[in-house]
Coordinates of N, CA and C in Angstrom, one line a residue:
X1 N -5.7 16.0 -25.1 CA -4.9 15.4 -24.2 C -4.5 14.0 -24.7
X2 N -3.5 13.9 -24.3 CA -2.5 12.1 -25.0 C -3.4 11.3 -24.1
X3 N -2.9 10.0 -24.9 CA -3.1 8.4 -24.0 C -1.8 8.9 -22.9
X4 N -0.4 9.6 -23.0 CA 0.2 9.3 -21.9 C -0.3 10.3 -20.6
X5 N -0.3 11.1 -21.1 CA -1.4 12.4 -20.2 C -2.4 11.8 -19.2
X6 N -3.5 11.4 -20.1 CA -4.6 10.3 -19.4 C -4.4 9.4 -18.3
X7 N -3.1 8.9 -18.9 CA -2.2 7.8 -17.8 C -1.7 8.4 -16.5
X8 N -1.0 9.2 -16.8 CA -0.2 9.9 -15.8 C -1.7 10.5 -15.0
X9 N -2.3 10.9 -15.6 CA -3.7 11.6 -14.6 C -4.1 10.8 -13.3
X10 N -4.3 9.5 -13.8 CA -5.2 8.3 -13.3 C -4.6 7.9 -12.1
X11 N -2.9 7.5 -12.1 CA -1.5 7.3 -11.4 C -2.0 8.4 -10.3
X12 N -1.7 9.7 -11.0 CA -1.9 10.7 -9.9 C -2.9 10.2 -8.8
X13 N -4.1 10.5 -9.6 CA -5.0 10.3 -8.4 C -5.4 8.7 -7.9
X14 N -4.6 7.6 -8.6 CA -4.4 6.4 -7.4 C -3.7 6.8 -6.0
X15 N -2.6 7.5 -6.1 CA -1.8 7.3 -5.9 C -2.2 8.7 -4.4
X16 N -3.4 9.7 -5.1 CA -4.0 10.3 -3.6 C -5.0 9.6 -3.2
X17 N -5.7 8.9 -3.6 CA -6.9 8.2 -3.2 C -5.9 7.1 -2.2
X18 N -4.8 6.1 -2.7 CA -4.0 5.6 -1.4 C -3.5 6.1 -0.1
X19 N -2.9 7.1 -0.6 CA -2.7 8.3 0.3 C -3.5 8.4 1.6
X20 N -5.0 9.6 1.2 CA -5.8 9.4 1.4 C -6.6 7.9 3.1
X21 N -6.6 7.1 2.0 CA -6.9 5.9 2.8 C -6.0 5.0 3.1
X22 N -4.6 5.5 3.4 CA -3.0 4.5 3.8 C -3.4 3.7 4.7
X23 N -4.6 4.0 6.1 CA -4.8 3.6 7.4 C -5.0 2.7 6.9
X24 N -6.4 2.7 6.6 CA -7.4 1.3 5.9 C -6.7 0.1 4.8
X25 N -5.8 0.6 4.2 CA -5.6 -0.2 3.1 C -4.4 -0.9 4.0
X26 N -3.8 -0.3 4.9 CA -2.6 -0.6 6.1 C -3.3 -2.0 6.6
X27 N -4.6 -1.7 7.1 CA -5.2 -2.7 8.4 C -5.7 -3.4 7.3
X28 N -6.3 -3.5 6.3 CA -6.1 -4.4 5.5 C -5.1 -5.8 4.8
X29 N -4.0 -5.2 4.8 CA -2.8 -5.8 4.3 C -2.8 -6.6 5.7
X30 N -2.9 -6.0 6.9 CA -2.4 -6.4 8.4 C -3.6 -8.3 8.3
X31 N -4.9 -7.8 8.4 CA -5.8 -8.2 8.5 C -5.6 -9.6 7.3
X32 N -5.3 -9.7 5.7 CA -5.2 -10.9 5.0 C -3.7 -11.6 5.3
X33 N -2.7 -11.0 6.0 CA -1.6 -11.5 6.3 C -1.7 -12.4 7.4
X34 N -2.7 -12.0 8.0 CA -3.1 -13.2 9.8 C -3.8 -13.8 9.1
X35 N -4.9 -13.3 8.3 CA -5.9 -14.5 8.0 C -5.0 -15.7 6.6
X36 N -3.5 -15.6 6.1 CA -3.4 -16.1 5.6 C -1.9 -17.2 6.6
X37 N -1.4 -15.9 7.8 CA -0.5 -17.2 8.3 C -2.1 -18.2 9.4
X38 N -2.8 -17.6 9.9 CA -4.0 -18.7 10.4 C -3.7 -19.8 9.5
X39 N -4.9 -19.7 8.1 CA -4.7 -20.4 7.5 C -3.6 -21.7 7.0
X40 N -2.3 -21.1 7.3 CA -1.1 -22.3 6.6 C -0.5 -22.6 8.0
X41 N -1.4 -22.7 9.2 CA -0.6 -22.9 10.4 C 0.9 -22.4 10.8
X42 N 1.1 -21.4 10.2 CA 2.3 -20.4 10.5 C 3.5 -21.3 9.8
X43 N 2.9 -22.1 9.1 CA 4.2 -22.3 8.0 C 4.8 -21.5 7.1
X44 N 4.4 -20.4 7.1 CA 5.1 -19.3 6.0 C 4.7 -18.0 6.5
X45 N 4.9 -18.0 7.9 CA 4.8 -16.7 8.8 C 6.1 -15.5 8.1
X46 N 7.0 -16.0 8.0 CA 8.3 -15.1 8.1 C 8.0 -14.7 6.4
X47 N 7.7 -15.2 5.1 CA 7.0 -15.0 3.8 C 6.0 -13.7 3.9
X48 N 4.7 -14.3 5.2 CA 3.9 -13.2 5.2 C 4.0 -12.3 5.4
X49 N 5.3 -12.2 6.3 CA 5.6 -11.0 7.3 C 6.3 -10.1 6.4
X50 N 7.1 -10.6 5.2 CA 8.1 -10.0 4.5 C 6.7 -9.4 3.0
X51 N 6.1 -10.1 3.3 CA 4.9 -9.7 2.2 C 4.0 -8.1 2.2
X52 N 3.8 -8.2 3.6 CA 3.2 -7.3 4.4 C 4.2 -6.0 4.4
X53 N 5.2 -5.9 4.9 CA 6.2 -5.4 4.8 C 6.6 -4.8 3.8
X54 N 6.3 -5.7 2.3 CA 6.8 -4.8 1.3 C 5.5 -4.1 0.8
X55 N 4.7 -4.9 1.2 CA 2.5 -3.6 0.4 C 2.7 -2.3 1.5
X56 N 3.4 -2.7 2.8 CA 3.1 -1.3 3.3 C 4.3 -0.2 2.9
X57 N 5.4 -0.9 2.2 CA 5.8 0.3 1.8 C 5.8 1.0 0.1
X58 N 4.5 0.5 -0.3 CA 3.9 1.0 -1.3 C 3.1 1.4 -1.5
X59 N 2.2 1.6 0.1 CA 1.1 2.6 0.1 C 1.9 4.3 0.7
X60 N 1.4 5.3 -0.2 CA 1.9 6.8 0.3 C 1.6 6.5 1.6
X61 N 2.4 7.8 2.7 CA 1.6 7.9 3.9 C 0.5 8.8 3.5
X62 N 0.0 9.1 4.5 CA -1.0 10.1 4.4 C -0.7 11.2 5.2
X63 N -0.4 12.6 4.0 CA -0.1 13.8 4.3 C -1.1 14.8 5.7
X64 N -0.7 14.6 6.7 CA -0.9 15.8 7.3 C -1.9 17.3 6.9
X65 N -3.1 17.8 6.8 CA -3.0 18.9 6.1 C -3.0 19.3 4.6
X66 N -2.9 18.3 3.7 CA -2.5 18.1 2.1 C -3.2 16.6 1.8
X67 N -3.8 17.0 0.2 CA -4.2 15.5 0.0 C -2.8 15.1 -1.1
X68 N -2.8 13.6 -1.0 CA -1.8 13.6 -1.7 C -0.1 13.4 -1.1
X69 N 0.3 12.5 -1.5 CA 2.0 12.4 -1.1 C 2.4 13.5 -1.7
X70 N 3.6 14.3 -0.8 CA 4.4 15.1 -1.0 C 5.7 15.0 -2.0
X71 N 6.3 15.9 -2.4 CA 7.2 15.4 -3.5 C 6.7 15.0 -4.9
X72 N 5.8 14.3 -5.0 CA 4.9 13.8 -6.4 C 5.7 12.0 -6.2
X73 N 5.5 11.6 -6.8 CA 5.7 10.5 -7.4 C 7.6 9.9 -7.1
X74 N 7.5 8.6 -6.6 CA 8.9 8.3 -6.2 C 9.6 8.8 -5.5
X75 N 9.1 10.0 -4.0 CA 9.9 10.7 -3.0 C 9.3 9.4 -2.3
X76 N 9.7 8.8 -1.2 CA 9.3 8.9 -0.5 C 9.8 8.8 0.8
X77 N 9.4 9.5 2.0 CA 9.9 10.9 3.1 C 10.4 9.6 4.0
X78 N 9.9 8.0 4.2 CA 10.3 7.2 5.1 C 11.5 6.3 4.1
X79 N 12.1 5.9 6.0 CA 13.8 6.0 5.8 C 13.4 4.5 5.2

């Protein structure tokens, strides 16, 4: 098996293990975005909001029934 093989393996299975755990890694992102507009007294609320916003649209959802995002790599089913 190649170095690029290996690579693409590893991708894969980040990429179901996110999947997998979208909820958690979701309320996570939710969870350091409050704890970081707390922190700056909502001086850079609309930053964090747009921050949050773009992590959650780079976690897969989590498939229904299937582990793993549908399509493979770069579908993704939300508008």
């Amino acid at each position: 098996m190649s170095l690029m093989d290996n690579l693409k393996n590893l991708v894969g299975k980040g990429q179901e293990t996110a999947a997998k755990n979208s909820d958690k890694i979701n309320q996570a992102v939710d969870k350091a975005g409050d704890f970081l507009d707390q922190k700056t007294k909502g001086k850079y609320s609309d930053k964090i909001q747009k921050g949050k916003e773009a992590a959650r649209k780079v976690v897969p959802p989590e498939q229904p029934g299937g582990p793993g995002p549908a399509g493979g790599p770069g579908s993704d089913p939300r508008p």
